[in-house]
PDB file of C-alpha atoms in Angstrom:
ATOM      1  CA  MET A   1       0.063  -0.324   0.162  1.00  0.00           C
ATOM      2  CA  GLY A   2       2.831   2.484  -1.352  1.00  0.00           C
ATOM      3  CA  THR A   3       0.304   5.130  -2.678  1.00  0.00           C
ATOM      4  CA  THR A   4      -0.786   5.717   0.663  1.00  0.00           C
ATOM      5  CA  LEU A   5       2.538   6.069   2.348  1.00  0.00           C
ATOM      6  CA  ALA A   6       3.503   8.362  -0.290  1.00  0.00           C
ATOM      7  CA  GLU A   7       1.346  10.754   0.173  1.00  0.00           C
ATOM      8  CA  THR A   8       2.376  11.190   3.473  1.00  0.00           C
ATOM      9  CA  PRO A   9       5.099  13.762   4.390  1.00  0.00           C
ATOM     10  CA  ALA A  10       8.969  12.775   3.712  1.00  0.00           C
ATOM     11  CA  THR A  11       9.038  12.349   7.742  1.00  0.00           C
ATOM     12  CA  PRO A  12       5.751  10.598   8.720  1.00  0.00           C
ATOM     13  CA  SER A  13       4.420  10.757  12.439  1.00  0.00           C
ATOM     14  CA  ALA A  14       1.992   9.246  14.842  1.00  0.00           C
ATOM     15  CA  ALA A  15       0.417  12.564  14.384  1.00  0.00           C
ATOM     16  CA  ASN A  16      -0.213  12.068  10.288  1.00  0.00           C
ATOM     17  CA  LEU A  17      -0.489   8.237  10.522  1.00  0.00           C
ATOM     18  CA  PRO A  18      -4.452   8.246  12.117  1.00  0.00           C
ATOM     19  CA  ASP A  19      -5.430  10.823   9.306  1.00  0.00           C
ATOM     20  CA  LEU A  20      -4.686   8.443   6.879  1.00  0.00           C
ATOM     21  CA  ARG A  21      -7.969   6.879   7.700  1.00  0.00           C
ATOM     22  CA  GLU A  22      -9.951  10.329   7.818  1.00  0.00           C
ATOM     23  CA  THR A  23      -8.969  10.831   4.102  1.00  0.00           C
ATOM     24  CA  ALA A  24      -9.366   7.509   2.912  1.00  0.00           C
ATOM     25  CA  ARG A  25     -13.077   7.516   4.046  1.00  0.00           C
ATOM     26  CA  SER A  26     -13.459  10.996   2.623  1.00  0.00           C
ATOM     27  CA  ALA A  27     -11.653  11.449  -0.845  1.00  0.00           C
ATOM     28  CA  PRO A  28      -9.722   7.899  -1.311  1.00  0.00           C
ATOM     29  CA  PRO A  29      -7.292   8.952  -4.244  1.00  0.00           C
ATOM     30  CA  LEU A  30      -8.049   7.586  -7.428  1.00  0.00           C
ATOM     31  CA  VAL A  31      -4.508   6.244  -7.906  1.00  0.00           C
ATOM     32  CA  GLY A  32      -4.459   4.640  -4.856  1.00  0.00           C
ATOM     33  CA  VAL A  33      -7.780   2.383  -4.719  1.00  0.00           C
ATOM     34  CA  LEU A  34      -6.573   1.635  -8.494  1.00  0.00           C
ATOM     35  CA  ALA A  35      -3.043   0.302  -7.199  1.00  0.00           C
ATOM     36  CA  ALA A  36      -4.578  -1.464  -4.462  1.00  0.00           C
ATOM     37  CA  PHE A  37      -6.941  -3.426  -6.899  1.00  0.00           C
ATOM     38  CA  ALA A  38      -4.307  -3.640  -8.578  1.00  0.00           C
ATOM     39  CA  ALA A  39      -2.107  -5.673  -6.021  1.00  0.00           C
ATOM     40  CA  VAL A  40      -5.075  -7.884  -4.283  1.00  0.00           C
ATOM     41  CA  TYR A  41      -5.622  -8.663  -8.019  1.00  0.00           C
ATOM     42  CA  LEU A  42      -2.487  -9.916  -9.462  1.00  0.00           C
ATOM     43  CA  ILE A  43      -0.216 -10.361  -6.175  1.00  0.00           C
ATOM     44  CA  TRP A  44      -2.731 -12.644  -4.548  1.00  0.00           C
ATOM     45  CA  GLY A  45      -3.539 -14.561  -7.924  1.00  0.00           C
ATOM     46  CA  SER A  46       0.883 -15.617  -8.076  1.00  0.00           C
ATOM     47  CA  THR A  47       0.185 -16.451  -4.788  1.00  0.00           C
ATOM     48  CA  TYR A  48      -1.386 -20.154  -5.698  1.00  0.00           C
ATOM     49  CA  LEU A  49       2.029 -20.523  -7.436  1.00  0.00           C
ATOM     50  CA  ALA A  50       3.985 -19.660  -4.416  1.00  0.00           C
ATOM     51  CA  ILE A  51       1.901 -21.458  -1.679  1.00  0.00           C
ATOM     52  CA  ARG A  52       2.089 -24.432  -4.067  1.00  0.00           C
ATOM     53  CA  VAL A  53       5.739 -24.332  -3.591  1.00  0.00           C
ATOM     54  CA  ALA A  54       6.231 -23.481  -0.078  1.00  0.00           C
ATOM     55  CA  VAL A  55       3.821 -26.008   1.036  1.00  0.00           C
ATOM     56  CA  GLU A  56       6.237 -29.233  -0.502  1.00  0.00           C
ATOM     57  CA  THR A  57       8.059 -28.981   2.515  1.00  0.00           C
ATOM     58  CA  LEU A  58       6.852 -26.699   4.871  1.00  0.00           C
ATOM     59  CA  PRO A  59       3.468 -27.608   7.175  1.00  0.00           C
ATOM     60  CA  PRO A  60       1.236 -25.557   5.680  1.00  0.00           C
ATOM     61  CA  LEU A  61      -0.652 -24.026   9.004  1.00  0.00           C
ATOM     62  CA  LEU A  62       2.584 -23.141  10.619  1.00  0.00           C
ATOM     63  CA  MET A  63       3.797 -21.978   7.397  1.00  0.00           C
ATOM     64  CA  ALA A  64       1.101 -19.597   7.164  1.00  0.00           C
ATOM     65  CA  GLY A  65       1.504 -18.671  10.928  1.00  0.00           C
ATOM     66  CA  VAL A  66       4.981 -17.531  10.623  1.00  0.00           C
ATOM     67  CA  ARG A  67       4.495 -15.699   7.338  1.00  0.00           C
ATOM     68  CA  PHE A  68       1.547 -13.602   8.986  1.00  0.00           C
ATOM     69  CA  VAL A  69       3.601 -12.906  12.073  1.00  0.00           C
ATOM     70  CA  THR A  70       6.794 -12.007  10.497  1.00  0.00           C
ATOM     71  CA  ALA A  71       4.920  -9.878   8.172  1.00  0.00           C
ATOM     72  CA  GLY A  72       2.491  -8.080  10.833  1.00  0.00           C
ATOM     73  CA  ALA A  73       5.328  -7.879  13.432  1.00  0.00           C
ATOM     74  CA  LEU A  74       8.329  -6.192  10.924  1.00  0.00           C
ATOM     75  CA  LEU A  75       5.276  -3.927   9.215  1.00  0.00           C
ATOM     76  CA  LEU A  76       4.438  -2.846  13.236  1.00  0.00           C
ATOM     77  CA  ALA A  77       8.116  -2.233  14.203  1.00  0.00           C
ATOM     78  CA  TRP A  78       8.516  -0.388  11.135  1.00  0.00           C
ATOM     79  CA  LEU A  79       5.638   2.164  11.667  1.00  0.00           C
ATOM     80  CA  ARG A  80       6.798   2.154  15.173  1.00  0.00           C
ATOM     81  CA  PHE A  81      10.005   3.291  14.062  1.00  0.00           C
ATOM     82  CA  TRP A  82       8.245   6.233  12.170  1.00  0.00           C
ATOM     83  CA  GLY A  83       6.258   7.543  15.294  1.00  0.00           C
ATOM     84  CA  ALA A  84       3.249   5.410  15.049  1.00  0.00           C
ATOM     85  CA  ALA A  85       1.283   4.971  18.461  1.00  0.00           C
ATOM     86  CA  TRP A  86       1.179   1.481  19.854  1.00  0.00           C
ATOM     87  CA  PRO A  87      -2.532   0.158  19.521  1.00  0.00           C
ATOM     88  CA  THR A  88      -4.491  -0.051  22.670  1.00  0.00           C
ATOM     89  CA  ALA A  89      -5.745  -3.063  24.425  1.00  0.00           C
ATOM     90  CA  ALA A  90      -9.331  -2.473  22.837  1.00  0.00           C
ATOM     91  CA  HIS A  91      -7.507  -2.169  19.379  1.00  0.00           C
ATOM     92  CA  TRP A  92      -5.380  -5.799  20.023  1.00  0.00           C
ATOM     93  CA  ARG A  93      -8.838  -7.606  21.217  1.00  0.00           C
ATOM     94  CA  SER A  94     -10.310  -6.099  17.902  1.00  0.00           C
ATOM     95  CA  ALA A  95      -7.395  -7.390  15.974  1.00  0.00           C
ATOM     96  CA  ALA A  96      -7.499 -10.753  17.007  1.00  0.00           C
ATOM     97  CA  VAL A  97     -11.596 -11.470  16.125  1.00  0.00           C
ATOM     98  CA  ALA A  98     -10.901  -9.733  12.583  1.00  0.00           C
ATOM     99  CA  GLY A  99      -7.456 -11.721  12.607  1.00  0.00           C
ATOM    100  CA  GLY A 100      -9.540 -15.075  13.661  1.00  0.00           C
ATOM    101  CA  LEU A 101     -11.969 -14.861  10.913  1.00  0.00           C
ATOM    102  CA  LEU A 102      -9.992 -13.809   8.185  1.00  0.00           C
ATOM    103  CA  LEU A 103      -6.604 -15.640   8.838  1.00  0.00           C
ATOM    104  CA  LEU A 104      -7.549 -18.537  10.990  1.00  0.00           C
ATOM    105  CA  GLY A 105     -10.912 -19.149   9.401  1.00  0.00           C
ATOM    106  CA  GLY A 106     -10.502 -18.140   6.298  1.00  0.00           C
ATOM    107  CA  ASN A 107      -7.096 -18.975   5.214  1.00  0.00           C
ATOM    108  CA  GLY A 108      -6.736 -21.507   7.730  1.00  0.00           C
ATOM    109  CA  LEU A 109      -9.727 -23.563   6.818  1.00  0.00           C
ATOM    110  CA  VAL A 110      -8.416 -23.404   3.270  1.00  0.00           C
ATOM    111  CA  VAL A 111      -5.394 -24.463   3.667  1.00  0.00           C
ATOM    112  CA  TRP A 112      -6.632 -27.581   6.047  1.00  0.00           C
ATOM    113  CA  ALA A 113      -8.927 -28.424   3.106  1.00  0.00           C
ATOM    114  CA  GLN A 114      -6.679 -28.837   0.329  1.00  0.00           C
ATOM    115  CA  GLN A 115      -5.327 -31.769   1.782  1.00  0.00           C
ATOM    116  CA  TYR A 116      -8.556 -33.640   0.816  1.00  0.00           C
ATOM    117  CA  VAL A 117     -10.077 -31.630  -2.085  1.00  0.00           C
ATOM    118  CA  PRO A 118      -8.547 -30.768  -5.471  1.00  0.00           C
ATOM    119  CA  SER A 119      -7.451 -27.370  -6.315  1.00  0.00           C
ATOM    120  CA  GLY A 120     -10.184 -26.649  -9.032  1.00  0.00           C
ATOM    121  CA  PRO A 121     -13.692 -27.586  -6.947  1.00  0.00           C
ATOM    122  CA  ALA A 122     -11.625 -25.441  -3.764  1.00  0.00           C
ATOM    123  CA  ALA A 123     -11.529 -22.792  -6.139  1.00  0.00           C
ATOM    124  CA  LEU A 124     -15.302 -22.661  -6.953  1.00  0.00           C
ATOM    125  CA  LEU A 125     -16.356 -23.195  -3.521  1.00  0.00           C
ATOM    126  CA  VAL A 126     -13.872 -19.976  -2.176  1.00  0.00           C
ATOM    127  CA  ALA A 127     -15.623 -18.404  -4.819  1.00  0.00           C
ATOM    128  CA  THR A 128     -18.442 -17.731  -2.713  1.00  0.00           C
ATOM    129  CA  VAL A 129     -17.324 -15.028  -1.129  1.00  0.00           C
ATOM    130  CA  PRO A 130     -18.577 -12.117  -3.545  1.00  0.00           C
ATOM    131  CA  ILE A 131     -22.169 -13.661  -2.211  1.00  0.00           C
ATOM    132  CA  TRP A 132     -21.506 -14.172   1.381  1.00  0.00           C
ATOM    133  CA  MET A 133     -20.518  -9.972   1.347  1.00  0.00           C
ATOM    134  CA  VAL A 134     -23.357  -8.996  -0.467  1.00  0.00           C
ATOM    135  CA  LEU A 135     -25.325 -11.059   1.421  1.00  0.00           C
ATOM    136  CA  LEU A 136     -23.957  -9.891   4.745  1.00  0.00           C
ATOM    137  CA  HIS A 137     -23.880  -6.458   3.673  1.00  0.00           C
ATOM    138  CA  ALA A 138     -27.335  -6.225   2.961  1.00  0.00           C
ATOM    139  CA  LEU A 139     -28.146  -7.681   6.306  1.00  0.00           C
ATOM    140  CA  GLY A 140     -26.337  -5.409   8.586  1.00  0.00           C
ATOM    141  CA  PRO A 141     -27.705  -2.494  10.466  1.00  0.00           C
ATOM    142  CA  ARG A 142     -27.062  -0.097   7.574  1.00  0.00           C
ATOM    143  CA  GLY A 143     -27.521  -2.662   4.534  1.00  0.00           C
ATOM    144  CA  VAL A 144     -27.573  -2.364   1.243  1.00  0.00           C
ATOM    145  CA  ARG A 145     -29.726  -4.410  -1.276  1.00  0.00           C
ATOM    146  CA  PRO A 146     -27.874  -5.522  -3.589  1.00  0.00           C
ATOM    147  CA  GLY A 147     -29.231  -4.432  -7.410  1.00  0.00           C
ATOM    148  CA  VAL A 148     -30.301  -6.667 -10.253  1.00  0.00           C
ATOM    149  CA  LEU A 149     -26.794  -5.328 -12.183  1.00  0.00           C
ATOM    150  CA  GLU A 150     -24.849  -6.934  -8.852  1.00  0.00           C
ATOM    151  CA  ILE A 151     -26.642  -9.865  -8.759  1.00  0.00           C
ATOM    152  CA  ALA A 152     -26.282 -10.737 -12.457  1.00  0.00           C
ATOM    153  CA  GLY A 153     -22.717  -9.838 -11.542  1.00  0.00           C
ATOM    154  CA  LEU A 154     -22.035 -12.332  -8.807  1.00  0.00           C
ATOM    155  CA  LEU A 155     -23.965 -15.117 -11.111  1.00  0.00           C
ATOM    156  CA  LEU A 156     -22.268 -14.668 -14.202  1.00  0.00           C
ATOM    157  CA  GLY A 157     -19.232 -14.727 -12.000  1.00  0.00           C
ATOM    158  CA  LEU A 158     -19.649 -17.895 -10.387  1.00  0.00           C
ATOM    159  CA  LEU A 159     -20.713 -19.372 -13.857  1.00  0.00           C
ATOM    160  CA  GLY A 160     -17.425 -18.298 -15.249  1.00  0.00           C
ATOM    161  CA  LEU A 161     -15.398 -19.995 -12.346  1.00  0.00           C
ATOM    162  CA  VAL A 162     -17.667 -23.296 -12.935  1.00  0.00           C
ATOM    163  CA  VAL A 163     -16.118 -23.176 -16.593  1.00  0.00           C
ATOM    164  CA  LEU A 164     -12.648 -22.298 -15.684  1.00  0.00           C
ATOM    165  CA  VAL A 165     -12.159 -24.851 -13.002  1.00  0.00           C
ATOM    166  CA  TYR A 166     -15.024 -27.170 -13.002  1.00  0.00           C
ATOM    167  CA  PRO A 167     -16.753 -27.621 -16.871  1.00  0.00           C
ATOM    168  CA  ALA A 168     -17.445 -31.330 -16.164  1.00  0.00           C
ATOM    169  CA  ALA A 169     -20.402 -30.046 -13.607  1.00  0.00           C
ATOM    170  CA  LEU A 170     -21.908 -28.260 -16.752  1.00  0.00           C
ATOM    171  CA  GLY A 171     -21.296 -31.116 -19.639  1.00  0.00           C
ATOM    172  CA  LEU A 172     -18.554 -28.862 -21.515  1.00  0.00           C
ATOM    173  CA  SER A 173     -16.099 -31.409 -20.826  1.00  0.00           C
ATOM    174  CA  GLY A 174     -15.745 -35.129 -21.258  1.00  0.00           C
ATOM    175  CA  ARG A 175     -14.433 -35.881 -17.688  1.00  0.00           C
ATOM    176  CA  VAL A 176     -16.878 -37.723 -15.162  1.00  0.00           C
ATOM    177  CA  VAL A 177     -17.651 -35.391 -12.436  1.00  0.00           C
ATOM    178  CA  GLU A 178     -15.456 -36.080  -9.112  1.00  0.00           C
ATOM    179  CA  ARG A 179     -16.761 -36.605  -5.785  1.00  0.00           C
ATOM    180  CA  ILE A 180     -16.284 -34.069  -3.428  1.00  0.00           C
ATOM    181  CA  ASP A 181     -14.821 -34.987   0.416  1.00  0.00           C
ATOM    182  CA  PRO A 182     -18.105 -33.272   1.900  1.00  0.00           C
ATOM    183  CA  TRP A 183     -16.135 -32.274   4.712  1.00  0.00           C
ATOM    184  CA  GLY A 184     -13.701 -30.800   2.715  1.00  0.00           C
ATOM    185  CA  ALA A 185     -16.196 -29.071   1.186  1.00  0.00           C
ATOM    186  CA  ALA A 186     -18.217 -27.795   4.104  1.00  0.00           C
ATOM    187  CA  ALA A 187     -14.643 -26.481   5.579  1.00  0.00           C
ATOM    188  CA  LEU A 188     -14.318 -24.436   2.266  1.00  0.00           C
ATOM    189  CA  VAL A 189     -17.449 -22.919   2.312  1.00  0.00           C
ATOM    190  CA  LEU A 190     -17.048 -21.719   6.453  1.00  0.00           C
ATOM    191  CA  ALA A 191     -13.983 -20.393   5.309  1.00  0.00           C
ATOM    192  CA  SER A 192     -15.881 -18.163   2.712  1.00  0.00           C
ATOM    193  CA  LEU A 193     -18.176 -17.173   5.333  1.00  0.00           C
ATOM    194  CA  SER A 194     -15.565 -16.857   7.793  1.00  0.00           C
ATOM    195  CA  TRP A 195     -13.662 -14.289   5.202  1.00  0.00           C
ATOM    196  CA  SER A 196     -16.535 -12.758   4.512  1.00  0.00           C
ATOM    197  CA  VAL A 197     -17.657 -11.612   8.082  1.00  0.00           C
ATOM    198  CA  GLY A 198     -14.111 -10.630   9.348  1.00  0.00           C
ATOM    199  CA  SER A 199     -13.748  -8.324   5.970  1.00  0.00           C
ATOM    200  CA  LEU A 200     -17.325  -6.570   6.952  1.00  0.00           C
ATOM    201  CA  TYR A 201     -16.250  -6.407  10.555  1.00  0.00           C
ATOM    202  CA  SER A 202     -12.979  -5.337  10.318  1.00  0.00           C
ATOM    203  CA  ARG A 203     -14.781  -1.815   8.523  1.00  0.00           C
ATOM    204  CA  HIS A 204     -16.255  -0.863  11.306  1.00  0.00           C
ATOM    205  CA  ALA A 205     -14.084  -2.762  14.523  1.00  0.00           C
ATOM    206  CA  ASP A 206     -12.143  -0.648  16.922  1.00  0.00           C
ATOM    207  CA  LEU A 207      -9.059  -0.889  14.985  1.00  0.00           C
ATOM    208  CA  PRO A 208      -5.896   1.889  15.008  1.00  0.00           C
ATOM    209  CA  ARG A 209      -7.160   4.738  12.775  1.00  0.00           C
ATOM    210  CA  ALA A 210      -4.256   4.322  10.247  1.00  0.00           C
ATOM    211  CA  PRO A 211      -4.860   1.462   7.965  1.00  0.00           C
ATOM    212  CA  LEU A 212      -1.247   0.004   8.414  1.00  0.00           C
ATOM    213  CA  VAL A 213      -1.215  -0.805  12.175  1.00  0.00           C
ATOM    214  CA  ALA A 214      -4.290  -2.201  11.711  1.00  0.00           C
ATOM    215  CA  THR A 215      -3.136  -4.438   9.364  1.00  0.00           C
ATOM    216  CA  ALA A 216      -0.011  -5.321  11.030  1.00  0.00           C
ATOM    217  CA  ILE A 217      -1.868  -6.258  14.518  1.00  0.00           C
ATOM    218  CA  GLU A 218      -4.591  -8.080  12.135  1.00  0.00           C
ATOM    219  CA  MET A 219      -1.785 -10.310  11.050  1.00  0.00           C
ATOM    220  CA  ILE A 220      -0.008 -10.976  14.328  1.00  0.00           C
ATOM    221  CA  CYS A 221      -2.983 -12.176  15.669  1.00  0.00           C
ATOM    222  CA  GLY A 222      -4.299 -14.069  12.846  1.00  0.00           C
ATOM    223  CA  GLY A 223      -1.057 -15.448  12.490  1.00  0.00           C
ATOM    224  CA  GLY A 224      -0.363 -16.152  16.400  1.00  0.00           C
ATOM    225  CA  LEU A 225      -3.625 -18.132  16.057  1.00  0.00           C
ATOM    226  CA  GLN A 226      -2.833 -20.416  12.911  1.00  0.00           C
ATOM    227  CA  ILE A 227       0.584 -21.196  14.487  1.00  0.00           C
ATOM    228  CA  VAL A 228      -1.730 -22.358  17.450  1.00  0.00           C
ATOM    229  CA  ALA A 229      -3.557 -24.390  15.471  1.00  0.00           C
ATOM    230  CA  GLY A 230      -1.484 -25.943  13.354  1.00  0.00           C
ATOM    231  CA  LEU A 231       0.466 -27.179  16.796  1.00  0.00           C
ATOM    232  CA  LEU A 232      -2.497 -28.875  18.455  1.00  0.00           C
ATOM    233  CA  LEU A 233      -2.868 -30.831  14.780  1.00  0.00           C
ATOM    234  CA  GLY A 234       0.446 -32.112  15.405  1.00  0.00           C
ATOM    235  CA  GLU A 235       2.198 -29.950  12.203  1.00  0.00           C
ATOM    236  CA  ALA A 236       5.368 -29.695  14.222  1.00  0.00           C
ATOM    237  CA  TRP A 237       5.972 -33.405  15.285  1.00  0.00           C
ATOM    238  CA  ARG A 238       5.832 -34.319  11.561  1.00  0.00           C
ATOM    239  CA  PHE A 239       8.143 -31.667  10.321  1.00  0.00           C
ATOM    240  CA  SER A 240      11.296 -32.404   9.030  1.00  0.00           C
ATOM    241  CA  PRO A 241      13.812 -29.263   8.868  1.00  0.00           C
ATOM    242  CA  ALA A 242      16.360 -31.140   7.164  1.00  0.00           C
ATOM    243  CA  GLY A 243      13.979 -31.363   4.397  1.00  0.00           C
ATOM    244  CA  VAL A 244      13.437 -27.668   3.787  1.00  0.00           C
ATOM    245  CA  THR A 245      14.384 -26.657   0.578  1.00  0.00           C
ATOM    246  CA  TRP A 246      15.390 -23.294  -0.538  1.00  0.00           C
ATOM    247  CA  HIS A 247      12.332 -22.743  -3.086  1.00  0.00           C
ATOM    248  CA  SER A 248      10.471 -23.339  -0.091  1.00  0.00           C
ATOM    249  CA  LEU A 249      11.749 -20.738   1.810  1.00  0.00           C
ATOM    250  CA  ALA A 250      12.341 -18.238  -1.063  1.00  0.00           C
ATOM    251  CA  ALA A 251       8.159 -19.025  -1.965  1.00  0.00           C
ATOM    252  CA  MET A 252       7.791 -18.183   1.845  1.00  0.00           C
ATOM    253  CA  GLY A 253       9.559 -14.580   1.522  1.00  0.00           C
ATOM    254  CA  TYR A 254       7.726 -14.033  -1.876  1.00  0.00           C
ATOM    255  CA  LEU A 255       4.001 -14.327   0.821  1.00  0.00           C
ATOM    256  CA  ILE A 256       5.757 -12.510   3.564  1.00  0.00           C
ATOM    257  CA  VAL A 257       6.410  -9.512   1.394  1.00  0.00           C
ATOM    258  CA  PHE A 258       4.345  -9.216  -1.624  1.00  0.00           C
ATOM    259  CA  GLY A 259       0.993 -11.262  -0.298  1.00  0.00           C
ATOM    260  CA  SER A 260       1.003 -10.347   3.397  1.00  0.00           C
ATOM    261  CA  TRP A 261       2.787  -6.728   3.514  1.00  0.00           C
ATOM    262  CA  ILE A 262       1.321  -5.347   0.216  1.00  0.00           C
ATOM    263  CA  GLY A 263      -1.529  -7.842  -0.810  1.00  0.00           C
ATOM    264  CA  PHE A 264      -3.391  -7.953   2.683  1.00  0.00           C
ATOM    265  CA  SER A 265      -2.319  -4.261   3.703  1.00  0.00           C
ATOM    266  CA  ALA A 266      -3.968  -3.357   0.341  1.00  0.00           C
ATOM    267  CA  TYR A 267      -6.852  -5.582   1.225  1.00  0.00           C
ATOM    268  CA  VAL A 268      -7.577  -3.841   4.279  1.00  0.00           C
ATOM    269  CA  TRP A 269      -7.086  -0.467   3.510  1.00  0.00           C
ATOM    270  CA  LEU A 270     -10.125  -1.066   0.156  1.00  0.00           C
ATOM    271  CA  LEU A 271     -12.216  -2.845   2.827  1.00  0.00           C
ATOM    272  CA  ARG A 272     -12.484   0.955   4.259  1.00  0.00           C
ATOM    273  CA  VAL A 273     -12.685   2.686   1.274  1.00  0.00           C
ATOM    274  CA  ALA A 274     -14.343   0.473  -0.877  1.00  0.00           C
ATOM    275  CA  PRO A 275     -17.834  -1.221  -1.184  1.00  0.00           C
ATOM    276  CA  PRO A 276     -17.819  -4.544   0.241  1.00  0.00           C
ATOM    277  CA  ALA A 277     -19.055  -6.162  -3.774  1.00  0.00           C
ATOM    278  CA  ARG A 278     -16.307  -4.597  -5.005  1.00  0.00           C
ATOM    279  CA  VAL A 279     -13.820  -5.302  -3.026  1.00  0.00           C
ATOM    280  CA  ALA A 280     -15.001  -9.288  -2.940  1.00  0.00           C
ATOM    281  CA  THR A 281     -14.247  -9.086  -6.892  1.00  0.00           C
ATOM    282  CA  TYR A 282     -11.050 -10.761  -5.990  1.00  0.00           C
ATOM    283  CA  ALA A 283     -12.192 -13.682  -5.554  1.00  0.00           C
ATOM    284  CA  TYR A 284     -13.345 -13.836  -9.268  1.00  0.00           C
ATOM    285  CA  VAL A 285     -10.201 -12.427 -10.819  1.00  0.00           C
ATOM    286  CA  ASN A 286      -7.445 -14.656  -8.636  1.00  0.00           C
ATOM    287  CA  PRO A 287      -8.284 -17.550 -10.283  1.00  0.00           C
ATOM    288  CA  VAL A 288      -7.600 -16.109 -13.602  1.00  0.00           C
ATOM    289  CA  VAL A 289      -4.245 -14.923 -12.526  1.00  0.00           C
ATOM    290  CA  ALA A 290      -3.426 -17.969 -11.660  1.00  0.00           C
ATOM    291  CA  VAL A 291      -4.597 -19.287 -15.102  1.00  0.00           C
ATOM    292  CA  LEU A 292      -2.449 -16.923 -16.622  1.00  0.00           C
ATOM    293  CA  LEU A 293       0.570 -17.388 -14.732  1.00  0.00           C
ATOM    294  CA  GLY A 294      -0.112 -21.461 -14.789  1.00  0.00           C
ATOM    295  CA  TRP A 295       0.528 -20.344 -18.830  1.00  0.00           C
ATOM    296  CA  LEU A 296       3.492 -18.195 -19.193  1.00  0.00           C
ATOM    297  CA  ILE A 297       5.691 -20.086 -16.483  1.00  0.00           C
ATOM    298  CA  LEU A 298       4.531 -23.435 -15.974  1.00  0.00           C
ATOM    299  CA  SER A 299       3.783 -24.113 -19.577  1.00  0.00           C
ATOM    300  CA  GLU A 300       0.108 -25.120 -18.561  1.00  0.00           C
ATOM    301  CA  ALA A 301      -2.428 -25.238 -21.669  1.00  0.00           C
ATOM    302  CA  LEU A 302      -4.787 -22.171 -22.445  1.00  0.00           C
ATOM    303  CA  THR A 303      -7.600 -23.570 -24.117  1.00  0.00           C
ATOM    304  CA  PRO A 304     -10.596 -21.964 -25.511  1.00  0.00           C
ATOM    305  CA  LEU A 305     -12.863 -22.990 -22.236  1.00  0.00           C
ATOM    306  CA  LYS A 306     -10.306 -21.035 -20.225  1.00  0.00           C
ATOM    307  CA  ILE A 307     -10.480 -18.091 -22.185  1.00  0.00           C
ATOM    308  CA  ALA A 308     -14.376 -18.467 -22.219  1.00  0.00           C
ATOM    309  CA  ALA A 309     -14.277 -18.271 -18.306  1.00  0.00           C
ATOM    310  CA  MET A 310     -12.181 -15.287 -17.963  1.00  0.00           C
ATOM    311  CA  ALA A 311     -14.281 -13.018 -20.699  1.00  0.00           C
ATOM    312  CA  LEU A 312     -16.899 -14.472 -18.331  1.00  0.00           C
ATOM    313  CA  ILE A 313     -15.401 -13.236 -14.892  1.00  0.00           C
ATOM    314  CA  VAL A 314     -14.119  -9.961 -16.056  1.00  0.00           C
ATOM    315  CA  THR A 315     -17.887  -8.972 -17.372  1.00  0.00           C
ATOM    316  CA  ALA A 316     -18.730 -10.051 -13.897  1.00  0.00           C
ATOM    317  CA  VAL A 317     -16.433  -7.863 -12.184  1.00  0.00           C
ATOM    318  CA  ALA A 318     -17.586  -4.678 -14.888  1.00  0.00           C
ATOM    319  CA  LEU A 319     -21.153  -5.537 -14.050  1.00  0.00           C
ATOM    320  CA  ILE A 320     -20.285  -5.433 -10.192  1.00  0.00           C
ATOM    321  CA  THR A 321     -18.421  -2.589 -10.782  1.00  0.00           C
ATOM    322  CA  LEU A 322     -20.851  -0.348 -12.477  1.00  0.00           C
ATOM    323  CA  ARG A 323     -23.838  -1.245  -9.988  1.00  0.00           C
ATOM    324  CA  ARG A 324     -21.958   0.508  -7.566  1.00  0.00           C
ATOM    325  CA  ARG A 325     -20.714   3.406  -9.396  1.00  0.00           C
ATOM    326  CA  ARG A 326     -24.320   4.139 -10.404  1.00  0.00           C
ATOM    327  CA  THR A 327     -25.015   4.320  -6.123  1.00  0.00           C
ATOM    328  CA  SER A 328     -23.649   6.397  -3.740  1.00  0.00           C
ATOM    329  CA  PRO A 329     -20.364   5.573  -2.325  1.00  0.00           C
ATOM    330  CA  GLU A 330     -20.617   3.714   1.098  1.00  0.00           C
ATOM    331  CA  THR A 331     -17.561   4.876   3.138  1.00  0.00           C
TER     332      THR A 331
END
C-alpha cells in the first residue's frame, strides 16, 4: 500500500498516521484505489504458485502462521520507528477477532481443506466470498440491498469460475464429475463465510485509525492463531527441518513481502474505502491470474474454455463495478 504512504510527508509521524483513515474515508485517491486493486488482483493471484512451492517442504498452517506473524511484526516495528502510536488493548482485542476470522477461519480452513479437495473445486467453493459479502452487507444495520446488475454480476462470476475450474459440472468436458469430500467442501464454505464476516467486521471494528497499523496487528493475531492451530494438529511433530528446500523458503519470503505486506495491506485499506462487493471481486480475478501465470511460467495449456471463462469473469467484475458506481459510494 505504498500509494497511501506516498501521500504522507517525507517524515511520517504519529500525528499524521491517523489522518490516513480520515483522508481515505472522505476522498480516497483514485491512483491509490487502482494500485490497491491491482495488488489484490495480481499479487494474490500469484500466491497460488508461491503457496504450492512453499508447502512442498513446509507444514501448511505453521508456514502460514509464521508468514503472517513475521510480516505483521516487521510492519509494526517499521511503523513504530516512524512514530506510530502503540495499539491499545481494545485495538488488540478487535484485531484478534478480525485476524481470527480472516486468517485462521478464512485462510486456515482453505489450507486445511485442500488436503482433501482438489484445487479446482476448492477455488469454486472459495468463490462464494462475493455472495456472502453482498448478503451479509445487505443484512447489516445499515444494509444496502443488492441491485439487479450486482446480482447478475455475482451469478455470472460464479458461472465463469465453474467453466474455468470445473467444466464437467456443466457437461462441457468428457470428464466424469468427481466426488468432493463433504468435510473438505464444508470447510471451504465455512472459510468463505468466515472471511466475509471478518472483512465486514474490520470495516467498523475498534481498530487503529492508521490502516497499516491495523493490518499489522491483524496479521500478528491471525498468524499467531494459525500457529496454535498447527501445533494442536501436530504439524510440528511431522515436520523435518532437514527436508526444507531453498525454493520453499524463497516462496515463503515472497508470501511475506508481496502476499502479506503489500497484498493484505491493500485489502484491509480497500475494505475501508470501497464497497464490499467491489472488493470481493478479487475472488473472481485471482483464479484467472493463476491460470495465466500457469500458462506463462509452467507452460500449462490455455484452452478455449479457459478463455471463455475469463471473459465471463471480467464481465462479472464490470457489472458489479457498474452497479456500485451508479449508487452513492459507501465509506
